[in-house]
């Protein structure tokens, strides 16, 4: 399978304003890394990212997507051999991993990321456990004896008829 997108970074001239804007628009949590002058973006699920100041004043404010690779140096070399302009050839992010950034021949900027803590390979499919033995067939329950026919009920006794009470006519 191909290399997945794993991270997005925003380079901006005003990181504080960017955090205020994106915090108001999306339900993102920001994680400060002052030693790196960078802010992580926790989006909850999916691809997260970060934001920080531009690396160069002429750099436009823009988002850069990062793709997971096994070896940043080898990928950057391959990109350069195929016409990319390398911007960041290799940079360590202490305790997290390594990155590189290049501009493709069409002018698109993209980054590559090698994690210091790669996710474990997908678990191989485990053979299913053998099916349980089918349950023993139950013996049919013995037939119930037929109930004796119900006796006819005795006819109900009739109540004596009562005469309706005559209503008196009102005088006008």
Tab-separated table of N, CA and C in Angstrom:
chain	number	residue	atom	x	y	z
A	1	UNK	N	0.846	-1.181	0.000
A	1	UNK	CA	0.000	0.000	0.000
A	1	UNK	C	0.889	1.240	0.000
A	2	UNK	N	0.411	2.326	-0.507
A	2	UNK	CA	1.166	3.570	-0.614
A	2	UNK	C	1.392	4.237	0.726
A	3	UNK	N	2.139	5.321	0.681
A	3	UNK	CA	2.452	6.079	1.886
A	3	UNK	C	1.288	7.010	2.232
A	4	UNK	N	0.794	6.966	3.469
A	4	UNK	CA	-0.349	7.803	3.861
A	4	UNK	C	0.055	9.209	4.290
A	5	UNK	N	-0.868	10.136	4.158
A	5	UNK	CA	-0.696	11.455	4.746
A	5	UNK	C	-0.835	11.281	6.254
A	6	UNK	N	0.072	11.894	7.019
A	6	UNK	CA	0.047	11.686	8.460
A	6	UNK	C	0.031	12.962	9.289
A	7	UNK	N	0.230	14.118	8.653
A	7	UNK	CA	0.365	15.338	9.449
A	7	UNK	C	0.169	16.543	8.533
A	8	UNK	N	-0.325	17.642	9.105
A	8	UNK	CA	-0.461	18.905	8.377
A	8	UNK	C	0.085	20.026	9.236
A	9	UNK	N	0.887	20.905	8.634
A	9	UNK	CA	1.454	22.044	9.362
A	9	UNK	C	1.068	23.345	8.684
A	10	UNK	N	0.762	24.345	9.489
A	10	UNK	CA	0.505	25.687	8.980
A	10	UNK	C	1.687	26.577	9.345
A	11	UNK	N	2.298	27.190	8.338
A	11	UNK	CA	3.342	28.195	8.560
A	11	UNK	C	2.678	29.546	8.362
A	12	UNK	N	2.796	30.415	9.365
A	12	UNK	CA	2.102	31.694	9.320
A	12	UNK	C	2.934	32.793	9.971
A	13	UNK	N	2.657	34.023	9.593
A	13	UNK	CA	3.362	35.142	10.206
A	13	UNK	C	2.748	35.500	11.559
A	14	UNK	N	1.569	34.952	11.871
A	14	UNK	CA	0.918	35.261	13.142
A	14	UNK	C	0.289	34.004	13.755
A	15	UNK	N	1.101	33.153	14.397
A	15	UNK	CA	0.577	31.928	14.998
A	15	UNK	C	-0.511	32.167	16.045
A	16	UNK	N	-0.406	33.245	16.824
A	16	UNK	CA	-1.403	33.528	17.862
A	16	UNK	C	-2.770	33.768	17.212
A	17	UNK	N	-2.809	34.580	16.174
A	17	UNK	CA	-4.076	34.846	15.472
A	17	UNK	C	-4.602	33.571	14.816
A	18	UNK	N	-3.693	32.742	14.284
A	18	UNK	CA	-4.116	31.481	13.650
A	18	UNK	C	-4.781	30.563	14.678
A	19	UNK	N	-4.204	30.472	15.885
A	19	UNK	CA	-4.807	29.637	16.934
A	19	UNK	C	-6.187	30.166	17.323
A	20	UNK	N	-6.299	31.487	17.430
A	20	UNK	CA	-7.601	32.070	17.778
A	20	UNK	C	-8.629	31.752	16.692
A	21	UNK	N	-8.251	31.917	15.449
A	21	UNK	CA	-9.166	31.665	14.335
A	21	UNK	C	-9.586	30.197	14.296
A	22	UNK	N	-8.608	29.286	14.225
A	22	UNK	CA	-8.939	27.865	14.085
A	22	UNK	C	-9.592	27.306	15.348
A	23	UNK	N	-9.264	27.853	16.506
A	23	UNK	CA	-9.930	27.428	17.741
A	23	UNK	C	-11.400	27.811	17.746
A	24	UNK	N	-11.731	28.956	17.125
A	24	UNK	CA	-13.126	29.402	17.059
A	24	UNK	C	-13.912	28.637	15.996
A	25	UNK	N	-13.222	28.201	14.936
A	25	UNK	CA	-13.914	27.534	13.819
A	25	UNK	C	-14.049	26.036	14.036
A	26	UNK	N	-13.001	25.402	14.551
A	26	UNK	CA	-12.994	23.944	14.712
A	26	UNK	C	-12.815	23.573	16.181
A	27	UNK	N	-13.161	22.356	16.514
A	27	UNK	CA	-13.006	21.852	17.877
A	27	UNK	C	-11.615	21.226	18.021
A	28	UNK	N	-10.585	22.057	17.922
A	28	UNK	CA	-9.203	21.598	18.019
A	28	UNK	C	-8.631	21.967	19.371
A	29	UNK	N	-7.737	21.100	19.863
A	29	UNK	CA	-7.000	21.391	21.080
A	29	UNK	C	-5.564	21.708	20.667
A	30	UNK	N	-4.971	22.713	21.286
A	30	UNK	CA	-3.616	23.133	20.954
A	30	UNK	C	-2.656	22.707	22.055
A	31	UNK	N	-1.528	22.158	21.656
A	31	UNK	CA	-0.496	21.684	22.573
A	31	UNK	C	0.763	22.511	22.321
A	32	UNK	N	1.198	23.253	23.308
A	32	UNK	CA	2.341	24.160	23.139
A	32	UNK	C	3.671	23.432	23.303
A	33	UNK	N	4.605	23.703	22.384
A	33	UNK	CA	5.972	23.204	22.435
A	33	UNK	C	6.888	24.436	22.352
A	34	UNK	N	7.025	25.196	23.470
A	34	UNK	CA	7.778	26.446	23.418
A	34	UNK	C	9.237	26.267	23.009
A	35	UNK	N	9.855	25.144	23.383
A	35	UNK	CA	11.253	24.914	23.031
A	35	UNK	C	11.429	24.783	21.520
A	36	UNK	N	10.364	24.470	20.811
A	36	UNK	CA	10.413	24.338	19.348
A	36	UNK	C	9.732	25.525	18.655
A	37	UNK	N	9.153	26.442	19.436
A	37	UNK	CA	8.400	27.565	18.888
A	37	UNK	C	7.327	27.046	17.924
A	38	UNK	N	6.581	26.076	18.411
A	38	UNK	CA	5.615	25.365	17.572
A	38	UNK	C	4.435	24.937	18.424
A	39	UNK	N	3.260	24.847	17.834
A	39	UNK	CA	2.044	24.422	18.528
A	39	UNK	C	1.472	23.207	17.828
A	40	UNK	N	1.236	22.138	18.572
A	40	UNK	CA	0.601	20.951	18.018
A	40	UNK	C	-0.906	21.143	17.957
A	41	UNK	N	-1.522	20.488	16.999
A	41	UNK	CA	-2.979	20.545	16.847
A	41	UNK	C	-3.517	19.133	17.030
A	42	UNK	N	-4.330	18.944	18.061
A	42	UNK	CA	-4.977	17.657	18.319
A	42	UNK	C	-6.399	17.770	17.804
A	43	UNK	N	-6.694	17.009	16.755
A	43	UNK	CA	-8.021	17.084	16.145
A	43	UNK	C	-8.960	15.996	16.659
A	44	UNK	N	-8.478	15.154	17.562
A	44	UNK	CA	-9.332	14.104	18.122
A	44	UNK	C	-9.200	12.795	17.384
A	45	UNK	N	-9.508	12.800	16.098
A	45	UNK	CA	-9.332	11.599	15.279
A	45	UNK	C	-8.931	12.056	13.887
A	46	UNK	N	-8.307	11.176	13.160
A	46	UNK	CA	-7.837	11.563	11.837
A	46	UNK	C	-6.440	12.145	11.915
A	47	UNK	N	-6.052	12.881	10.902
A	47	UNK	CA	-4.709	13.441	10.802
A	47	UNK	C	-4.623	14.744	11.578
A	48	UNK	N	-3.706	14.804	12.510
A	48	UNK	CA	-3.491	16.019	13.284
A	48	UNK	C	-2.444	16.887	12.624
A	49	UNK	N	-1.951	17.855	13.360
A	49	UNK	CA	-0.978	18.734	12.753
A	49	UNK	C	-0.361	19.688	13.731
A	50	UNK	N	0.050	20.828	13.191
A	50	UNK	CA	0.667	21.839	14.010
A	50	UNK	C	0.700	23.165	13.289
A	51	UNK	N	1.146	24.194	14.012
A	51	UNK	CA	1.312	25.501	13.387
A	51	UNK	C	2.442	26.225	14.069
A	52	UNK	N	3.059	27.087	13.298
A	52	UNK	CA	4.175	27.845	13.822
A	52	UNK	C	4.527	28.972	12.880
A	53	UNK	N	5.556	29.739	13.271
A	53	UNK	CA	5.947	30.867	12.428
A	53	UNK	C	6.590	30.392	11.123
A	54	UNK	N	6.551	31.249	10.116
A	54	UNK	CA	7.200	30.964	8.841
A	54	UNK	C	8.698	30.773	9.076
A	55	UNK	N	9.297	29.902	8.295
A	55	UNK	CA	10.736	29.671	8.389
A	55	UNK	C	11.525	30.746	7.640
A	56	UNK	N	10.832	31.417	6.712
A	56	UNK	CA	11.449	32.451	5.888
A	56	UNK	C	10.395	33.532	5.657
A	57	UNK	N	10.744	34.803	5.805
A	57	UNK	CA	9.740	35.874	5.633
A	57	UNK	C	9.062	35.871	4.256
A	58	UNK	N	9.780	35.410	3.206
A	58	UNK	CA	9.179	35.372	1.868
A	58	UNK	C	8.226	34.181	1.691
A	59	UNK	N	8.275	33.239	2.587
A	59	UNK	CA	7.417	32.057	2.502
A	59	UNK	C	5.964	32.491	2.648
A	60	UNK	N	5.095	32.001	1.774
A	60	UNK	CA	3.676	32.355	1.939
A	60	UNK	C	3.064	31.610	3.126
A	61	UNK	N	2.030	32.189	3.692
A	61	UNK	CA	1.277	31.472	4.716
A	61	UNK	C	0.596	30.319	3.998
A	62	UNK	N	0.860	29.107	4.473
A	62	UNK	CA	0.293	27.947	3.781
A	62	UNK	C	0.352	26.712	4.669
A	63	UNK	N	-0.461	25.740	4.287
A	63	UNK	CA	-0.473	24.433	4.930
A	63	UNK	C	0.469	23.518	4.159
A	64	UNK	N	1.211	22.667	4.866
A	64	UNK	CA	2.065	21.655	4.250
A	64	UNK	C	1.613	20.296	4.756
A	65	UNK	N	1.358	19.403	3.814
A	65	UNK	CA	0.981	18.031	4.166
A	65	UNK	C	2.253	17.192	4.292
A	66	UNK	N	2.252	16.256	5.242
A	66	UNK	CA	3.379	15.352	5.436
A	66	UNK	C	2.930	13.922	5.163
A	67	UNK	N	3.835	13.173	4.517
A	67	UNK	CA	3.590	11.790	4.142
A	67	UNK	C	4.535	10.897	4.949
A	68	UNK	N	4.031	9.786	5.470
A	68	UNK	CA	4.860	8.851	6.239
A	68	UNK	C	5.818	8.117	5.304
A	69	UNK	N	7.087	8.030	5.733
A	69	UNK	CA	8.103	7.287	4.974
A	69	UNK	C	8.932	6.466	5.953
A	70	UNK	N	9.625	5.469	5.431
A	70	UNK	CA	10.495	4.645	6.267
A	70	UNK	C	11.850	5.306	6.493
A	71	UNK	N	12.286	6.167	5.540
A	71	UNK	CA	13.615	6.764	5.628
A	71	UNK	C	13.580	8.146	4.976
A	72	UNK	N	13.642	9.195	5.792
A	72	UNK	CA	13.570	10.566	5.280
A	72	UNK	C	14.711	10.841	4.302
A	73	UNK	N	15.931	10.488	4.681
A	73	UNK	CA	17.081	10.790	3.812
A	73	UNK	C	16.931	10.138	2.439
A	74	UNK	N	16.546	8.880	2.398
A	74	UNK	CA	16.393	8.171	1.123
A	74	UNK	C	15.265	8.789	0.287
A	75	UNK	N	14.175	9.168	0.938
A	75	UNK	CA	13.048	9.764	0.212
A	75	UNK	C	13.426	11.133	-0.337
A	76	UNK	N	14.142	11.935	0.450
A	76	UNK	CA	14.559	13.258	-0.014
A	76	UNK	C	15.506	13.131	-1.196
A	77	UNK	N	16.389	12.146	-1.155
A	77	UNK	CA	17.310	11.902	-2.265
A	77	UNK	C	16.542	11.525	-3.529
A	78	UNK	N	15.561	10.655	-3.373
A	78	UNK	CA	14.738	10.227	-4.506
A	78	UNK	C	13.954	11.410	-5.085
A	79	UNK	N	13.432	12.279	-4.205
A	79	UNK	CA	12.682	13.451	-4.671
A	79	UNK	C	13.600	14.368	-5.482
A	80	UNK	N	14.815	14.612	-4.968
A	80	UNK	CA	15.765	15.486	-5.676
A	80	UNK	C	16.140	14.892	-7.036
A	81	UNK	N	16.366	13.586	-7.089
A	81	UNK	CA	16.710	12.919	-8.357
A	81	UNK	C	15.594	13.061	-9.383
A	82	UNK	N	14.368	13.255	-8.906
A	82	UNK	CA	13.216	13.362	-9.804
A	82	UNK	C	12.756	14.805	-10.010
A	83	UNK	N	13.607	15.768	-9.675
A	83	UNK	CA	13.322	17.160	-10.003
A	83	UNK	C	12.813	18.036	-8.882
A	84	UNK	N	12.749	17.544	-7.650
A	84	UNK	CA	12.275	18.370	-6.525
A	84	UNK	C	13.353	19.344	-6.074
A	85	UNK	N	12.921	20.452	-5.502
A	85	UNK	CA	13.819	21.404	-4.851
A	85	UNK	C	13.722	21.151	-3.356
A	86	UNK	N	14.810	20.738	-2.764
A	86	UNK	CA	14.819	20.396	-1.344
A	86	UNK	C	14.886	21.672	-0.511
A	87	UNK	N	13.962	21.788	0.438
A	87	UNK	CA	13.921	22.944	1.333
A	87	UNK	C	14.515	22.566	2.687
A	88	UNK	N	14.085	21.451	3.241
A	88	UNK	CA	14.635	20.922	4.489
A	88	UNK	C	15.056	19.492	4.175
A	89	UNK	N	16.375	19.230	4.053
A	89	UNK	CA	16.811	17.901	3.644
A	89	UNK	C	16.579	16.830	4.705
A	90	UNK	N	16.749	17.205	5.960
A	90	UNK	CA	16.615	16.242	7.052
A	90	UNK	C	16.658	17.040	8.338
A	91	UNK	N	15.685	16.815	9.182
A	91	UNK	CA	15.666	17.524	10.457
A	91	UNK	C	15.106	16.598	11.520
A	92	UNK	N	15.800	16.527	12.631
A	92	UNK	CA	15.315	15.710	13.744
A	92	UNK	C	14.342	16.528	14.576
A	93	UNK	N	13.254	15.883	14.973
A	93	UNK	CA	12.315	16.461	15.934
A	93	UNK	C	12.510	15.603	17.187
A	94	UNK	N	13.291	16.097	18.159
A	94	UNK	CA	13.704	15.279	19.298
A	94	UNK	C	12.558	14.504	19.964
A	95	UNK	N	12.805	13.214	20.095
A	95	UNK	CA	11.846	12.337	20.758
A	95	UNK	C	10.624	11.981	19.923
A	96	UNK	N	10.520	12.539	18.711
A	96	UNK	CA	9.333	12.277	17.890
A	96	UNK	C	9.670	11.603	16.567
A	97	UNK	N	10.691	12.123	15.886
A	97	UNK	CA	11.025	11.549	14.584
A	97	UNK	C	11.869	12.494	13.750
A	98	UNK	N	11.757	12.359	12.425
A	98	UNK	CA	12.561	13.139	11.492
A	98	UNK	C	11.674	13.595	10.347
A	99	UNK	N	12.031	14.747	9.768
A	99	UNK	CA	11.236	15.246	8.650
A	99	UNK	C	12.130	15.838	7.581
A	100	UNK	N	11.548	16.009	6.419
A	100	UNK	CA	12.183	16.690	5.297
A	100	UNK	C	11.068	17.383	4.531
A	101	UNK	N	11.408	18.447	3.789
A	101	UNK	CA	10.403	19.182	3.013
A	101	UNK	C	10.997	19.494	1.648
A	102	UNK	N	10.191	19.344	0.603
A	102	UNK	CA	10.641	19.692	-0.737
A	102	UNK	C	9.498	20.307	-1.533
A	103	UNK	N	9.860	20.959	-2.638
A	103	UNK	CA	8.890	21.512	-3.573
A	103	UNK	C	8.964	20.649	-4.820
A	104	UNK	N	7.826	20.113	-5.243
A	104	UNK	CA	7.827	19.244	-6.423
A	104	UNK	C	8.022	20.081	-7.699
A	105	UNK	N	8.286	19.441	-8.842
A	105	UNK	CA	8.529	20.190	-10.076
A	105	UNK	C	7.363	21.091	-10.515
A	106	UNK	N	6.154	20.831	-10.019
A	106	UNK	CA	5.003	21.669	-10.365
A	106	UNK	C	4.821	22.836	-9.398
A	107	UNK	N	5.633	22.899	-8.329
A	107	UNK	CA	5.560	24.007	-7.385
A	107	UNK	C	4.842	23.697	-6.085
A	108	UNK	N	4.410	22.457	-5.895
A	108	UNK	CA	3.717	22.077	-4.663
A	108	UNK	C	4.696	21.681	-3.570
A	109	UNK	N	4.466	22.204	-2.370
A	109	UNK	CA	5.326	21.874	-1.232
A	109	UNK	C	4.735	20.688	-0.490
A	110	UNK	N	5.607	19.751	-0.121
A	110	UNK	CA	5.161	18.573	0.634
A	110	UNK	C	6.278	18.157	1.582
A	111	UNK	N	5.897	17.580	2.692
A	111	UNK	CA	6.870	17.111	3.667
A	111	UNK	C	6.820	15.600	3.781
A	112	UNK	N	7.897	15.043	4.305
A	112	UNK	CA	7.932	13.612	4.598
A	112	UNK	C	8.262	13.454	6.080
A	113	UNK	N	7.728	12.421	6.678
A	113	UNK	CA	7.854	12.202	8.123
A	113	UNK	C	8.225	10.755	8.395
A	114	UNK	N	9.243	10.590	9.248
A	114	UNK	CA	9.660	9.272	9.722
A	114	UNK	C	9.510	9.286	11.231
A	115	UNK	N	8.618	8.474	11.746
A	115	UNK	CA	8.344	8.464	13.182
A	115	UNK	C	9.425	7.708	13.942
A	116	UNK	N	9.801	8.246	15.105
A	116	UNK	CA	10.741	7.553	15.985
A	116	UNK	C	10.061	6.369	16.649
A	117	UNK	N	8.745	6.416	16.709
A	117	UNK	CA	7.952	5.343	17.324
A	117	UNK	C	6.963	4.822	16.296
A	118	UNK	N	7.461	4.069	15.324
A	118	UNK	CA	6.532	3.609	14.284
A	118	UNK	C	5.444	2.731	14.874
A	119	UNK	N	4.297	2.796	14.244
A	119	UNK	CA	3.194	1.959	14.702
A	119	UNK	C	3.537	0.516	14.365
A	120	UNK	N	3.126	-0.418	15.196
A	120	UNK	CA	3.442	-1.817	14.923
A	120	UNK	C	2.797	-2.255	13.611
A	121	UNK	N	3.455	-3.196	12.906
A	121	UNK	CA	2.858	-3.655	11.652
A	121	UNK	C	1.487	-4.245	11.936
A	122	UNK	N	0.661	-4.159	10.923
A	122	UNK	CA	-0.692	-4.697	11.108
A	122	UNK	C	-0.588	-6.171	11.467
A	123	UNK	N	-1.403	-6.554	12.414
A	123	UNK	CA	-1.389	-7.943	12.864
A	123	UNK	C	-1.781	-8.850	11.710
A	124	UNK	N	-1.042	-9.955	11.610
A	124	UNK	CA	-1.402	-10.908	10.572
A	124	UNK	C	-2.722	-11.543	10.950
A	125	UNK	N	-3.420	-11.961	9.922
A	125	UNK	CA	-4.704	-12.599	10.219
A	125	UNK	C	-4.443	-13.865	11.003
A	126	UNK	N	-5.150	-14.030	12.070
A	126	UNK	CA	-5.008	-15.204	12.917
A	126	UNK	C	-6.003	-16.236	12.442
A	127	UNK	N	-5.516	-17.480	12.371
A	127	UNK	CA	-6.446	-18.529	11.951
A	127	UNK	C	-7.562	-18.622	12.965
A	128	UNK	N	-8.734	-18.839	12.434
A	128	UNK	CA	-9.875	-18.951	13.340
A	128	UNK	C	-9.750	-20.214	14.157
A	129	UNK	N	-10.209	-20.148	15.379
A	129	UNK	CA	-10.209	-21.317	16.250
A	129	UNK	C	-11.143	-22.355	15.650
A	130	UNK	N	-10.809	-23.633	15.847
A	130	UNK	CA	-11.699	-24.650	15.290
A	130	UNK	C	-13.111	-24.479	15.843
A	131	UNK	N	-14.054	-24.755	14.986
A	131	UNK	CA	-15.453	-24.612	15.389
A	131	UNK	C	-15.764	-25.575	16.523
A	132	UNK	N	-16.630	-25.154	17.396
A	132	UNK	CA	-17.034	-26.017	18.502
A	132	UNK	C	-17.816	-27.183	17.941
A	133	UNK	N	-17.734	-28.315	18.674
A	133	UNK	CA	-18.511	-29.477	18.255
A	133	UNK	C	-19.975	-29.116	18.346
A	134	UNK	N	-20.751	-29.589	17.376
A	134	UNK	CA	-22.174	-29.276	17.460
A	134	UNK	C	-22.755	-29.895	18.722
A	135	UNK	N	-23.698	-29.222	19.293
A	135	UNK	CA	-24.351	-29.732	20.502
A	135	UNK	C	-25.050	-31.049	20.181
A	136	UNK	N	-25.052	-31.927	21.187
A	136	UNK	CA	-25.722	-33.215	20.992
A	136	UNK	C	-27.196	-32.970	20.737
A	137	UNK	N	-27.721	-33.772	19.835
A	137	UNK	CA	-29.144	-33.601	19.529
A	137	UNK	C	-29.956	-34.042	20.734
A	138	UNK	N	-30.946	-33.258	21.038
A	138	UNK	CA	-31.816	-33.593	22.174
A	138	UNK	C	-32.827	-34.621	21.718
A	139	UNK	N	-33.115	-35.522	22.648
A	139	UNK	CA	-34.148	-36.508	22.343
A	139	UNK	C	-35.479	-35.802	22.413
A	140	UNK	N	-36.385	-36.179	21.520
A	140	UNK	CA	-37.686	-35.516	21.577
A	140	UNK	C	-38.366	-35.824	22.904
A	141	UNK	N	-39.055	-34.836	23.405
A	141	UNK	CA	-39.781	-35.009	24.667
A	141	UNK	C	-40.890	-36.033	24.455
A	142	UNK	N	-41.151	-36.835	25.495
A	142	UNK	CA	-42.226	-37.825	25.340
A	142	UNK	C	-43.555	-37.112	25.097
A	143	UNK	N	-44.385	-37.755	24.282
A	143	UNK	CA	-45.681	-37.162	23.959
A	143	UNK	C	-46.526	-37.072	25.213
A	144	UNK	N	-47.235	-35.960	25.332
A	144	UNK	CA	-48.095	-35.786	26.494
A	144	UNK	C	-49.385	-36.556	26.253
A	145	UNK	N	-49.945	-37.040	27.362
A	145	UNK	CA	-51.224	-37.739	27.241
A	145	UNK	C	-52.273	-36.726	26.884
A	146	UNK	N	-53.223	-37.203	26.066
A	146	UNK	CA	-54.309	-36.309	25.688
A	146	UNK	C	-55.191	-36.061	26.886
A	147	UNK	N	-55.561	-34.821	27.040
A	147	UNK	CA	-56.443	-34.469	28.147
A	147	UNK	C	-57.841	-35.003	27.858
A	148	UNK	N	-58.508	-35.342	28.918
A	148	UNK	CA	-59.882	-35.836	28.768
A	148	UNK	C	-60.732	-34.702	28.228
A	149	UNK	N	-61.744	-35.040	27.404
A	149	UNK	CA	-62.582	-33.970	26.867
A	149	UNK	C	-63.253	-33.217	28.006
A	150	UNK	N	-63.375	-31.932	27.826
A	150	UNK	CA	-63.974	-31.093	28.857
A	150	UNK	C	-65.442	-31.440	29.002
A	151	UNK	N	-65.909	-31.401	30.259
A	151	UNK	CA	-67.321	-31.684	30.517
A	151	UNK	C	-68.103	-30.464	30.128
A	152	UNK	N	-69.314	-30.723	29.632
A	152	UNK	CA	-70.172	-29.614	29.258
A	152	UNK	C	-70.635	-28.927	30.520
A	153	UNK	N	-70.608	-27.634	30.479
A	153	UNK	CA	-71.051	-26.872	31.641
A	153	UNK	C	-72.556	-26.925	31.737
A	154	UNK	N	-73.020	-26.904	32.964
A	154	UNK	CA	-74.468	-26.915	33.182
A	154	UNK	C	-75.025	-25.590	32.719
A	155	UNK	N	-76.233	-25.598	32.193
A	155	UNK	CA	-76.803	-24.332	31.739
A	155	UNK	C	-76.910	-23.356	32.899
A	156	UNK	N	-76.646	-22.116	32.613
A	156	UNK	CA	-76.702	-21.094	33.655
A	156	UNK	C	-78.139	-20.864	34.049
A	157	UNK	N	-78.336	-20.590	35.346
A	157	UNK	CA	-79.686	-20.329	35.829
A	157	UNK	C	-80.070	-18.937	35.396
A	158	UNK	N	-81.322	-18.809	34.988
A	158	UNK	CA	-81.802	-17.511	34.547
A	158	UNK	C	-82.261	-16.729	35.747
A	159	UNK	N	-81.992	-15.417	35.707
A	159	UNK	CA	-82.448	-14.540	36.781
A	159	UNK	C	-83.894	-14.206	36.480
A	160	UNK	N	-84.659	-14.000	37.542
A	160	UNK	CA	-86.065	-13.635	37.291
A	160	UNK	C	-86.103	-12.276	36.608
A	161	UNK	N	-86.981	-12.141	35.687
A	161	UNK	CA	-87.140	-10.890	34.949
A	161	UNK	C	-87.704	-9.831	35.874
A	162	UNK	N	-87.225	-8.647	35.745
A	162	UNK	CA	-87.753	-7.549	36.554
A	162	UNK	C	-88.456	-6.609	35.626
A	163	UNK	N	-89.485	-6.019	36.130
A	163	UNK	CA	-90.245	-5.091	35.304
A	163	UNK	C	-89.567	-3.748	35.342
A	164	UNK	N	-89.546	-3.063	34.196
A	164	UNK	CA	-88.965	-1.732	34.211
A	164	UNK	C	-89.863	-0.801	35.022
A	165	UNK	N	-89.215	0.117	35.699
A	165	UNK	CA	-89.947	1.057	36.533
A	165	UNK	C	-90.477	2.144	35.612
A	166	UNK	N	-91.766	2.434	35.743
A	166	UNK	CA	-92.381	3.458	34.909
A	166	UNK	C	-91.982	4.815	35.434
A	167	UNK	N	-91.660	5.715	34.510
A	167	UNK	CA	-91.299	7.049	34.927
A	167	UNK	C	-92.536	7.873	35.025
A	168	UNK	N	-92.549	8.749	36.016
A	168	UNK	CA	-93.699	9.610	36.190
A	168	UNK	C	-93.544	10.786	35.259
A	169	UNK	N	-94.679	11.203	34.702
A	169	UNK	CA	-94.648	12.352	33.826
A	169	UNK	C	-94.662	13.601	34.650
A	170	UNK	N	-93.903	14.554	34.218
A	170	UNK	CA	-93.859	15.840	34.925
A	170	UNK	C	-95.022	16.662	34.491
A	171	UNK	N	-95.517	17.408	35.422
A	171	UNK	CA	-96.605	18.305	35.091
A	171	UNK	C	-96.003	19.611	34.627
A	172	UNK	N	-96.727	20.198	33.694
A	172	UNK	CA	-96.221	21.472	33.176
A	172	UNK	C	-96.927	22.600	33.741
